[in-house]
Amino acid sequence: MFSQFFAQYILNQGLLTPSQVQEALENRRAVQVKLGVLAINQGFLTAEQVEEIHRLQQRIDKRFGEIALDEGYLSEEQLITLLDTQENDHLNFGQTLVDKGYMTLAQLENVLEEYKAEGSLDQQSDISYLKEQIRTQLKIPQDDENVELYYDYISLFLRAMVRFLDTSPLLAAITYEHDSNQWFVSQSMTGDIILHSSFTAEESVLLEIACRYSGEKICEMDELAIDSAGEFLNVTNGLFCINLSNMGLDLDLHPQRVTRGAALRGKSNYAVAIDTDFGRINLVMAGA
């Protein structure tokens, strides 16, 4: 996820506009090959095994390579080979910035050096670095007892967008105002803690989420669109509950709700805007 972290850094520093960063990311993605395809090409995995790993990712909050190792589909040596091949991804992103005229080679060199020095990539996992990026955007009062869980949840939600929606999400402005014309997808988790999670989006954005999650072509907000958008949140929250269960916290998932114009009401509401190549999503969380 090097390119996505680097892109978020560039955006946070105000070096490029959100549209420029998103365009560069999408151009980079046009030539990026996913790990499963690389594994099939190398003869390490069959298509059936790749599909099985994808299904497991809906129940396990781990990356493709980690699950492949756990299930014995790949050896550590094979995974390293695939990751070394895929890591050229960040070169595609940097080259796109130069090709688009957004940066000179000298500017790219300087920004890369500053980013690597500040990010300490060799010292942090991608998840911990992602959480650090979120902290800079979302200033939750430290006296809120659920502060770390909010950061964990946002981090997981962003990873779910990469995994299930095939997009490169970028954290944008934190400001959020209720819009009765937008669609509202929500779900509550209750038990040892209480967390109400939701996201809002324009109809065209929600349709794209439904299409990408279901793998179907959906042109209107019909039952399939509503079910698919709701199931994306349900699966994401299911992964979050599993992670908390591993920490000794038990939560129950309530049925998800998809409607137009509703709003999340609760104690300590926090919102973060997420930009994608198909539009903006507003992620909103609330405590008890």
PDB file of C-alpha atoms in Angstrom:
ATOM      1  CA  MET A   1       0.000   0.000   0.000  1.00  0.00           C
ATOM      2  CA  PHE A   2       3.034   2.276  -0.402  1.00  0.00           C
ATOM      3  CA  SER A   3       1.425   4.387  -3.130  1.00  0.00           C
ATOM      4  CA  GLN A   4      -1.708   5.034  -1.095  1.00  0.00           C
ATOM      5  CA  PHE A   5       0.262   6.136   1.978  1.00  0.00           C
ATOM      6  CA  PHE A   6       2.485   8.350  -0.158  1.00  0.00           C
ATOM      7  CA  ALA A   7      -0.582   9.826  -1.867  1.00  0.00           C
ATOM      8  CA  GLN A   8      -2.182  10.611   1.501  1.00  0.00           C
ATOM      9  CA  TYR A   9       1.059  12.266   2.620  1.00  0.00           C
ATOM     10  CA  ILE A  10       1.149  14.461  -0.498  1.00  0.00           C
ATOM     11  CA  LEU A  11      -2.481  15.443   0.078  1.00  0.00           C
ATOM     12  CA  ASN A  12      -1.916  16.214   3.770  1.00  0.00           C
ATOM     13  CA  GLN A  13       1.061  18.427   2.877  1.00  0.00           C
ATOM     14  CA  GLY A  14      -1.047  20.407   0.401  1.00  0.00           C
ATOM     15  CA  LEU A  15       1.374  19.663  -2.439  1.00  0.00           C
ATOM     16  CA  LEU A  16      -1.389  18.648  -4.867  1.00  0.00           C
ATOM     17  CA  THR A  17      -5.167  18.947  -5.059  1.00  0.00           C
ATOM     18  CA  PRO A  18      -7.372  15.930  -4.182  1.00  0.00           C
ATOM     19  CA  SER A  19      -8.386  15.564  -7.844  1.00  0.00           C
ATOM     20  CA  GLN A  20      -4.741  15.508  -8.975  1.00  0.00           C
ATOM     21  CA  VAL A  21      -3.821  12.888  -6.396  1.00  0.00           C
ATOM     22  CA  GLN A  22      -6.833  10.729  -7.225  1.00  0.00           C
ATOM     23  CA  GLU A  23      -6.139  10.949 -10.968  1.00  0.00           C
ATOM     24  CA  ALA A  24      -2.526   9.885 -10.447  1.00  0.00           C
ATOM     25  CA  LEU A  25      -3.633   6.968  -8.273  1.00  0.00           C
ATOM     26  CA  GLU A  26      -6.129   5.764 -10.845  1.00  0.00           C
ATOM     27  CA  ASN A  27      -3.590   5.972 -13.664  1.00  0.00           C
ATOM     28  CA  ARG A  28      -1.204   3.963 -11.521  1.00  0.00           C
ATOM     29  CA  ARG A  29      -3.905   1.382 -10.811  1.00  0.00           C
ATOM     30  CA  ALA A  30      -4.459   0.906 -14.542  1.00  0.00           C
ATOM     31  CA  VAL A  31      -1.147  -0.923 -14.742  1.00  0.00           C
ATOM     32  CA  GLN A  32      -1.081  -2.514 -11.282  1.00  0.00           C
ATOM     33  CA  VAL A  33      -1.430  -6.279 -11.152  1.00  0.00           C
ATOM     34  CA  LYS A  34      -3.083  -7.808  -8.105  1.00  0.00           C
ATOM     35  CA  LEU A  35      -1.313 -10.437  -6.038  1.00  0.00           C
ATOM     36  CA  GLY A  36      -3.774 -13.175  -7.004  1.00  0.00           C
ATOM     37  CA  VAL A  37      -3.173 -12.647 -10.711  1.00  0.00           C
ATOM     38  CA  LEU A  38       0.582 -12.599 -10.150  1.00  0.00           C
ATOM     39  CA  ALA A  39       0.311 -15.884  -8.220  1.00  0.00           C
ATOM     40  CA  ILE A  40      -1.674 -17.531 -11.024  1.00  0.00           C
ATOM     41  CA  ASN A  41       0.806 -16.262 -13.609  1.00  0.00           C
ATOM     42  CA  GLN A  42       3.720 -17.719 -11.603  1.00  0.00           C
ATOM     43  CA  GLY A  43       1.897 -21.032 -11.231  1.00  0.00           C
ATOM     44  CA  PHE A  44       1.874 -20.680  -7.434  1.00  0.00           C
ATOM     45  CA  LEU A  45      -1.928 -20.715  -7.115  1.00  0.00           C
ATOM     46  CA  THR A  46      -4.929 -21.891  -9.095  1.00  0.00           C
ATOM     47  CA  ALA A  47      -7.870 -19.605  -9.844  1.00  0.00           C
ATOM     48  CA  GLU A  48      -9.968 -21.674  -7.421  1.00  0.00           C
ATOM     49  CA  GLN A  49      -7.456 -21.074  -4.616  1.00  0.00           C
ATOM     50  CA  VAL A  50      -7.400 -17.330  -5.325  1.00  0.00           C
ATOM     51  CA  GLU A  51     -11.206 -17.209  -5.149  1.00  0.00           C
ATOM     52  CA  GLU A  52     -11.138 -19.124  -1.852  1.00  0.00           C
ATOM     53  CA  ILE A  53      -8.703 -16.582  -0.372  1.00  0.00           C
ATOM     54  CA  HIS A  54     -10.988 -13.768  -1.532  1.00  0.00           C
ATOM     55  CA  ARG A  55     -13.912 -15.452   0.241  1.00  0.00           C
ATOM     56  CA  LEU A  56     -11.867 -15.838   3.422  1.00  0.00           C
ATOM     57  CA  GLN A  57     -11.060 -12.123   3.342  1.00  0.00           C
ATOM     58  CA  GLN A  58     -14.752 -11.462   4.014  1.00  0.00           C
ATOM     59  CA  ARG A  59     -14.366 -13.218   7.382  1.00  0.00           C
ATOM     60  CA  ILE A  60     -10.732 -12.538   8.268  1.00  0.00           C
ATOM     61  CA  ASP A  61      -9.173  -9.075   8.487  1.00  0.00           C
ATOM     62  CA  LYS A  62      -5.917 -10.043   6.815  1.00  0.00           C
ATOM     63  CA  ARG A  63      -4.235  -9.310   3.522  1.00  0.00           C
ATOM     64  CA  PHE A  64      -4.266 -11.725   0.620  1.00  0.00           C
ATOM     65  CA  GLY A  65      -0.691 -12.870   1.204  1.00  0.00           C
ATOM     66  CA  GLU A  66      -1.172 -13.435   4.929  1.00  0.00           C
ATOM     67  CA  ILE A  67      -4.181 -15.702   4.367  1.00  0.00           C
ATOM     68  CA  ALA A  68      -2.364 -17.573   1.586  1.00  0.00           C
ATOM     69  CA  LEU A  69       0.445 -18.296   4.061  1.00  0.00           C
ATOM     70  CA  ASP A  70      -1.921 -19.315   6.866  1.00  0.00           C
ATOM     71  CA  GLU A  71      -3.814 -21.708   4.593  1.00  0.00           C
ATOM     72  CA  GLY A  72      -0.614 -23.225   3.227  1.00  0.00           C
ATOM     73  CA  TYR A  73      -1.314 -22.068  -0.326  1.00  0.00           C
ATOM     74  CA  LEU A  74       1.959 -20.130  -0.560  1.00  0.00           C
ATOM     75  CA  SER A  75       5.387 -20.558   0.993  1.00  0.00           C
ATOM     76  CA  GLU A  76       7.175 -17.562   2.489  1.00  0.00           C
ATOM     77  CA  GLU A  77       9.651 -17.653  -0.409  1.00  0.00           C
ATOM     78  CA  GLN A  78       6.826 -17.596  -2.972  1.00  0.00           C
ATOM     79  CA  LEU A  79       5.095 -14.694  -1.206  1.00  0.00           C
ATOM     80  CA  ILE A  80       8.315 -12.679  -1.117  1.00  0.00           C
ATOM     81  CA  THR A  81       8.725 -13.250  -4.851  1.00  0.00           C
ATOM     82  CA  LEU A  82       5.195 -11.983  -5.524  1.00  0.00           C
ATOM     83  CA  LEU A  83       5.530  -8.966  -3.227  1.00  0.00           C
ATOM     84  CA  ASP A  84       8.855  -7.985  -4.799  1.00  0.00           C
ATOM     85  CA  THR A  85       7.128  -7.998  -8.186  1.00  0.00           C
ATOM     86  CA  GLN A  86       4.127  -6.012  -6.969  1.00  0.00           C
ATOM     87  CA  GLU A  87       6.170  -3.397  -5.072  1.00  0.00           C
ATOM     88  CA  ASN A  88       7.044  -1.705  -8.357  1.00  0.00           C
ATOM     89  CA  ASP A  89       3.578  -0.228  -7.884  1.00  0.00           C
ATOM     90  CA  HIS A  90       5.029   2.867  -6.165  1.00  0.00           C
ATOM     91  CA  LEU A  91       7.271   3.528  -9.153  1.00  0.00           C
ATOM     92  CA  ASN A  92       4.177   3.662 -11.372  1.00  0.00           C
ATOM     93  CA  PHE A  93       2.615   6.253  -9.059  1.00  0.00           C
ATOM     94  CA  GLY A  94       5.733   8.430  -8.946  1.00  0.00           C
ATOM     95  CA  GLN A  95       6.149   8.226 -12.694  1.00  0.00           C
ATOM     96  CA  THR A  96       2.523   9.249 -13.163  1.00  0.00           C
ATOM     97  CA  LEU A  97       3.082  12.385 -11.050  1.00  0.00           C
ATOM     98  CA  VAL A  98       5.970  13.362 -13.320  1.00  0.00           C
ATOM     99  CA  ASP A  99       4.189  12.416 -16.565  1.00  0.00           C
ATOM    100  CA  LYS A 100       1.160  14.504 -15.591  1.00  0.00           C
ATOM    101  CA  GLY A 101       3.397  17.493 -14.902  1.00  0.00           C
ATOM    102  CA  TYR A 102       2.286  17.586 -11.271  1.00  0.00           C
ATOM    103  CA  MET A 103       5.892  17.315 -10.081  1.00  0.00           C
ATOM    104  CA  THR A 104       9.373  17.542 -11.543  1.00  0.00           C
ATOM    105  CA  LEU A 105      11.805  14.700 -10.955  1.00  0.00           C
ATOM    106  CA  ALA A 106      13.682  16.901  -8.478  1.00  0.00           C
ATOM    107  CA  GLN A 107      10.462  17.651  -6.550  1.00  0.00           C
ATOM    108  CA  LEU A 108       9.552  13.963  -6.523  1.00  0.00           C
ATOM    109  CA  GLU A 109      12.985  13.064  -5.187  1.00  0.00           C
ATOM    110  CA  ASN A 110      12.716  15.601  -2.360  1.00  0.00           C
ATOM    111  CA  VAL A 111       9.180  14.602  -1.377  1.00  0.00           C
ATOM    112  CA  LEU A 112      10.071  10.912  -1.365  1.00  0.00           C
ATOM    113  CA  GLU A 113      13.042  11.554   0.914  1.00  0.00           C
ATOM    114  CA  GLU A 114      10.941  13.656   3.302  1.00  0.00           C
ATOM    115  CA  TYR A 115       8.146  11.091   3.300  1.00  0.00           C
ATOM    116  CA  LYS A 116      10.421   8.151   4.032  1.00  0.00           C
ATOM    117  CA  ALA A 117      12.176  10.063   6.800  1.00  0.00           C
ATOM    118  CA  GLU A 118       8.931  11.198   8.429  1.00  0.00           C
ATOM    119  CA  GLY A 119       7.019   7.994   7.866  1.00  0.00           C
ATOM    120  CA  SER A 120       9.718   5.644   9.149  1.00  0.00           C
ATOM    121  CA  LEU A 121       8.278   2.953   6.906  1.00  0.00           C
ATOM    122  CA  ASP A 122      10.860   0.399   7.924  1.00  0.00           C
ATOM    123  CA  GLN A 123       9.805   0.763  11.555  1.00  0.00           C
ATOM    124  CA  GLN A 124       6.011   0.551  11.215  1.00  0.00           C
ATOM    125  CA  SER A 125       3.565  -1.930   9.772  1.00  0.00           C
ATOM    126  CA  ASP A 126       1.223  -0.628   7.117  1.00  0.00           C
ATOM    127  CA  ILE A 127      -1.720  -0.803   9.550  1.00  0.00           C
ATOM    128  CA  SER A 128       0.029   1.195  12.278  1.00  0.00           C
ATOM    129  CA  TYR A 129       1.160   3.755   9.722  1.00  0.00           C
ATOM    130  CA  LEU A 130      -2.392   4.033   8.383  1.00  0.00           C
ATOM    131  CA  LYS A 131      -3.668   4.672  11.922  1.00  0.00           C
ATOM    132  CA  GLU A 132      -1.070   7.397  12.320  1.00  0.00           C
ATOM    133  CA  GLN A 133      -2.332   9.061   9.148  1.00  0.00           C
ATOM    134  CA  ILE A 134      -5.872   8.927  10.556  1.00  0.00           C
ATOM    135  CA  ARG A 135      -4.775  10.535  13.829  1.00  0.00           C
ATOM    136  CA  THR A 136      -3.502  13.572  11.934  1.00  0.00           C
ATOM    137  CA  GLN A 137      -6.915  13.993  10.305  1.00  0.00           C
ATOM    138  CA  LEU A 138      -9.338  13.105  13.087  1.00  0.00           C
ATOM    139  CA  LYS A 139      -8.670  14.798  16.416  1.00  0.00           C
ATOM    140  CA  ILE A 140     -10.729  12.773  18.878  1.00  0.00           C
ATOM    141  CA  PRO A 141     -10.534  14.018  22.496  1.00  0.00           C
ATOM    142  CA  GLN A 142      -8.224  11.758  24.460  1.00  0.00           C
ATOM    143  CA  ASP A 143     -10.723  11.581  27.320  1.00  0.00           C
ATOM    144  CA  ASP A 144     -13.079   9.587  25.077  1.00  0.00           C
ATOM    145  CA  GLU A 145     -12.636   6.008  26.288  1.00  0.00           C
ATOM    146  CA  ASN A 146     -13.238   4.617  22.802  1.00  0.00           C
ATOM    147  CA  VAL A 147     -10.673   6.800  21.027  1.00  0.00           C
ATOM    148  CA  GLU A 148      -8.435   3.903  19.951  1.00  0.00           C
ATOM    149  CA  LEU A 149     -11.416   1.860  18.769  1.00  0.00           C
ATOM    150  CA  TYR A 150     -12.520   4.730  16.518  1.00  0.00           C
ATOM    151  CA  TYR A 151      -9.054   4.834  14.955  1.00  0.00           C
ATOM    152  CA  ASP A 152      -9.097   1.046  14.562  1.00  0.00           C
ATOM    153  CA  TYR A 153     -12.516   1.173  12.941  1.00  0.00           C
ATOM    154  CA  ILE A 154     -11.602   3.866  10.407  1.00  0.00           C
ATOM    155  CA  SER A 155      -8.427   1.979   9.527  1.00  0.00           C
ATOM    156  CA  LEU A 156     -10.393  -1.215   8.922  1.00  0.00           C
ATOM    157  CA  PHE A 157     -13.070   0.622   6.914  1.00  0.00           C
ATOM    158  CA  LEU A 158     -10.394   2.047   4.589  1.00  0.00           C
ATOM    159  CA  ARG A 159      -8.806  -1.376   4.143  1.00  0.00           C
ATOM    160  CA  ALA A 160     -12.239  -2.836   3.383  1.00  0.00           C
ATOM    161  CA  MET A 161     -12.724  -0.220   0.662  1.00  0.00           C
ATOM    162  CA  VAL A 162      -9.439  -1.270  -0.945  1.00  0.00           C
ATOM    163  CA  ARG A 163     -10.268  -4.969  -0.616  1.00  0.00           C
ATOM    164  CA  PHE A 164     -13.947  -5.076  -1.558  1.00  0.00           C
ATOM    165  CA  LEU A 165     -14.493  -1.933  -3.660  1.00  0.00           C
ATOM    166  CA  ASP A 166     -11.176  -1.928  -5.548  1.00  0.00           C
ATOM    167  CA  THR A 167     -10.516   1.750  -4.939  1.00  0.00           C
ATOM    168  CA  SER A 168      -7.782   3.928  -3.397  1.00  0.00           C
ATOM    169  CA  PRO A 169      -9.518   5.866  -0.595  1.00  0.00           C
ATOM    170  CA  LEU A 170      -8.063   9.161   0.607  1.00  0.00           C
ATOM    171  CA  LEU A 171      -8.991  10.931   3.835  1.00  0.00           C
ATOM    172  CA  ALA A 172     -10.243  14.425   3.044  1.00  0.00           C
ATOM    173  CA  ALA A 173     -11.800  17.257   5.062  1.00  0.00           C
ATOM    174  CA  ILE A 174     -13.347  16.281   8.365  1.00  0.00           C
ATOM    175  CA  THR A 175     -16.318  18.625   8.036  1.00  0.00           C
ATOM    176  CA  TYR A 176     -19.650  16.899   7.522  1.00  0.00           C
ATOM    177  CA  GLU A 177     -23.146  18.315   7.259  1.00  0.00           C
ATOM    178  CA  HIS A 178     -26.280  16.237   7.085  1.00  0.00           C
ATOM    179  CA  ASP A 179     -27.806  16.189   3.591  1.00  0.00           C
ATOM    180  CA  SER A 180     -31.334  14.828   3.312  1.00  0.00           C
ATOM    181  CA  ASN A 181     -30.773  14.019  -0.364  1.00  0.00           C
ATOM    182  CA  GLN A 182     -27.964  11.568   0.358  1.00  0.00           C
ATOM    183  CA  TRP A 183     -28.321   7.865   1.041  1.00  0.00           C
ATOM    184  CA  PHE A 184     -27.618   6.651   4.555  1.00  0.00           C
ATOM    185  CA  VAL A 185     -26.218   3.179   5.350  1.00  0.00           C
ATOM    186  CA  SER A 186     -25.982   2.344   9.052  1.00  0.00           C
ATOM    187  CA  GLN A 187     -25.503  -0.473  11.531  1.00  0.00           C
ATOM    188  CA  SER A 188     -25.154  -0.711  15.307  1.00  0.00           C
ATOM    189  CA  MET A 189     -22.775  -2.921  17.276  1.00  0.00           C
ATOM    190  CA  THR A 190     -23.639  -3.481  20.921  1.00  0.00           C
ATOM    191  CA  GLY A 191     -22.192  -5.506  23.771  1.00  0.00           C
ATOM    192  CA  ASP A 192     -19.103  -4.751  25.813  1.00  0.00           C
ATOM    193  CA  ILE A 193     -19.025  -1.438  23.956  1.00  0.00           C
ATOM    194  CA  ILE A 194     -21.578   0.380  21.801  1.00  0.00           C
ATOM    195  CA  LEU A 195     -20.676   1.723  18.376  1.00  0.00           C
ATOM    196  CA  HIS A 196     -23.071   3.049  15.763  1.00  0.00           C
ATOM    197  CA  SER A 197     -21.416   3.225  12.345  1.00  0.00           C
ATOM    198  CA  SER A 198     -22.732   4.651   9.115  1.00  0.00           C
ATOM    199  CA  PHE A 199     -21.733   6.192   5.839  1.00  0.00           C
ATOM    200  CA  THR A 200     -23.569   8.613   3.587  1.00  0.00           C
ATOM    201  CA  ALA A 201     -23.176   9.171  -0.135  1.00  0.00           C
ATOM    202  CA  GLU A 202     -24.854  10.550  -3.225  1.00  0.00           C
ATOM    203  CA  GLU A 203     -27.010   8.048  -5.111  1.00  0.00           C
ATOM    204  CA  SER A 204     -24.470   7.659  -7.941  1.00  0.00           C
ATOM    205  CA  VAL A 205     -21.736   6.866  -5.400  1.00  0.00           C
ATOM    206  CA  LEU A 206     -23.894   4.335  -3.557  1.00  0.00           C
ATOM    207  CA  LEU A 207     -24.755   2.645  -6.850  1.00  0.00           C
ATOM    208  CA  GLU A 208     -21.056   2.303  -7.642  1.00  0.00           C
ATOM    209  CA  ILE A 209     -20.413   0.806  -4.198  1.00  0.00           C
ATOM    210  CA  ALA A 210     -23.217  -1.694  -4.819  1.00  0.00           C
ATOM    211  CA  CYS A 211     -21.833  -2.572  -8.254  1.00  0.00           C
ATOM    212  CA  ARG A 212     -18.281  -3.049  -7.048  1.00  0.00           C
ATOM    213  CA  TYR A 213     -19.229  -5.059  -3.984  1.00  0.00           C
ATOM    214  CA  SER A 214     -21.724  -7.341  -5.738  1.00  0.00           C
ATOM    215  CA  GLY A 215     -19.816  -7.662  -8.999  1.00  0.00           C
ATOM    216  CA  GLU A 216     -23.095  -6.977 -10.809  1.00  0.00           C
ATOM    217  CA  LYS A 217     -24.088  -4.163 -13.145  1.00  0.00           C
ATOM    218  CA  ILE A 218     -26.670  -2.148 -11.215  1.00  0.00           C
ATOM    219  CA  CYS A 219     -28.225   0.943 -12.781  1.00  0.00           C
ATOM    220  CA  GLU A 220     -30.872   1.962 -10.257  1.00  0.00           C
ATOM    221  CA  MET A 221     -31.481   1.890  -6.525  1.00  0.00           C
ATOM    222  CA  ASP A 222     -33.382  -1.377  -6.548  1.00  0.00           C
ATOM    223  CA  GLU A 223     -33.413  -4.145  -3.948  1.00  0.00           C
ATOM    224  CA  LEU A 224     -30.090  -5.580  -5.140  1.00  0.00           C
ATOM    225  CA  ALA A 225     -28.425  -2.165  -4.871  1.00  0.00           C
ATOM    226  CA  ILE A 226     -29.746  -1.606  -1.352  1.00  0.00           C
ATOM    227  CA  ASP A 227     -28.812  -5.132  -0.209  1.00  0.00           C
ATOM    228  CA  SER A 228     -25.305  -4.887  -1.703  1.00  0.00           C
ATOM    229  CA  ALA A 229     -24.530  -1.491  -0.144  1.00  0.00           C
ATOM    230  CA  GLY A 230     -25.799  -2.708   3.215  1.00  0.00           C
ATOM    231  CA  GLU A 231     -23.857  -5.954   2.984  1.00  0.00           C
ATOM    232  CA  PHE A 232     -20.606  -4.057   2.365  1.00  0.00           C
ATOM    233  CA  LEU A 233     -21.051  -2.332   5.735  1.00  0.00           C
ATOM    234  CA  ASN A 234     -22.210  -5.561   7.365  1.00  0.00           C
ATOM    235  CA  VAL A 235     -19.132  -7.501   6.243  1.00  0.00           C
ATOM    236  CA  THR A 236     -16.828  -4.651   7.292  1.00  0.00           C
ATOM    237  CA  ASN A 237     -18.444  -4.487  10.720  1.00  0.00           C
ATOM    238  CA  GLY A 238     -18.323  -8.262  11.001  1.00  0.00           C
ATOM    239  CA  LEU A 239     -14.558  -8.141  10.536  1.00  0.00           C
ATOM    240  CA  PHE A 240     -14.352  -5.403  13.171  1.00  0.00           C
ATOM    241  CA  CYS A 241     -16.330  -7.521  15.649  1.00  0.00           C
ATOM    242  CA  ILE A 242     -14.020 -10.491  15.015  1.00  0.00           C
ATOM    243  CA  ASN A 243     -10.987  -8.284  15.676  1.00  0.00           C
ATOM    244  CA  LEU A 244     -12.529  -7.085  18.950  1.00  0.00           C
ATOM    245  CA  SER A 245     -13.402 -10.649  19.916  1.00  0.00           C
ATOM    246  CA  ASN A 246      -9.715 -11.496  19.578  1.00  0.00           C
ATOM    247  CA  MET A 247      -9.114  -8.672  22.088  1.00  0.00           C
ATOM    248  CA  GLY A 248     -11.654 -10.138  24.522  1.00  0.00           C
ATOM    249  CA  LEU A 249     -14.556  -7.822  23.644  1.00  0.00           C
ATOM    250  CA  ASP A 250     -17.890  -9.305  22.571  1.00  0.00           C
ATOM    251  CA  LEU A 251     -20.295  -7.410  20.302  1.00  0.00           C
ATOM    252  CA  ASP A 252     -23.493  -8.273  18.492  1.00  0.00           C
ATOM    253  CA  LEU A 253     -24.314  -6.904  15.036  1.00  0.00           C
ATOM    254  CA  HIS A 254     -27.761  -5.420  14.545  1.00  0.00           C
ATOM    255  CA  PRO A 255     -29.405  -5.519  11.087  1.00  0.00           C
ATOM    256  CA  GLN A 256     -28.025  -2.926   8.706  1.00  0.00           C
ATOM    257  CA  ARG A 257     -30.273  -0.138   7.432  1.00  0.00           C
ATOM    258  CA  VAL A 258     -30.203   1.626   4.061  1.00  0.00           C
ATOM    259  CA  THR A 259     -32.418   4.638   3.556  1.00  0.00           C
ATOM    260  CA  ARG A 260     -32.389   8.138   2.124  1.00  0.00           C
ATOM    261  CA  GLY A 261     -32.017  11.242   4.236  1.00  0.00           C
ATOM    262  CA  ALA A 262     -31.616   9.719   7.687  1.00  0.00           C
ATOM    263  CA  ALA A 263     -28.932  10.797  10.145  1.00  0.00           C
ATOM    264  CA  LEU A 264     -26.909   9.112  12.860  1.00  0.00           C
ATOM    265  CA  ARG A 265     -27.764  10.324  16.330  1.00  0.00           C
ATOM    266  CA  GLY A 266     -25.779   9.427  19.407  1.00  0.00           C
ATOM    267  CA  LYS A 267     -23.172  10.520  21.868  1.00  0.00           C
ATOM    268  CA  SER A 268     -19.788  11.731  20.570  1.00  0.00           C
ATOM    269  CA  ASN A 269     -20.392  11.779  16.825  1.00  0.00           C
ATOM    270  CA  TYR A 270     -17.244  11.735  14.693  1.00  0.00           C
ATOM    271  CA  ALA A 271     -17.110  12.037  10.917  1.00  0.00           C
ATOM    272  CA  VAL A 272     -14.421  11.755   8.286  1.00  0.00           C
ATOM    273  CA  ALA A 273     -14.779  12.345   4.556  1.00  0.00           C
ATOM    274  CA  ILE A 274     -13.248   9.759   2.225  1.00  0.00           C
ATOM    275  CA  ASP A 275     -12.568  10.550  -1.425  1.00  0.00           C
ATOM    276  CA  THR A 276     -12.515   7.815  -4.068  1.00  0.00           C
ATOM    277  CA  ASP A 277     -12.258   7.684  -7.819  1.00  0.00           C
ATOM    278  CA  PHE A 278     -16.076   7.472  -7.993  1.00  0.00           C
ATOM    279  CA  GLY A 279     -16.989  10.158  -5.443  1.00  0.00           C
ATOM    280  CA  ARG A 280     -17.041  11.018  -1.754  1.00  0.00           C
ATOM    281  CA  ILE A 281     -18.192   8.886   1.164  1.00  0.00           C
ATOM    282  CA  ASN A 282     -18.798  10.380   4.622  1.00  0.00           C
ATOM    283  CA  LEU A 283     -18.022   7.889   7.388  1.00  0.00           C
ATOM    284  CA  VAL A 284     -19.843   8.762  10.620  1.00  0.00           C
ATOM    285  CA  MET A 285     -19.468   7.070  14.008  1.00  0.00           C
ATOM    286  CA  ALA A 286     -21.209   7.527  17.341  1.00  0.00           C
ATOM    287  CA  GLY A 287     -20.966   6.031  20.804  1.00  0.00           C
ATOM    288  CA  ALA A 288     -23.777   5.139  23.153  1.00  0.00           C
TER     289      ALA A 288
END
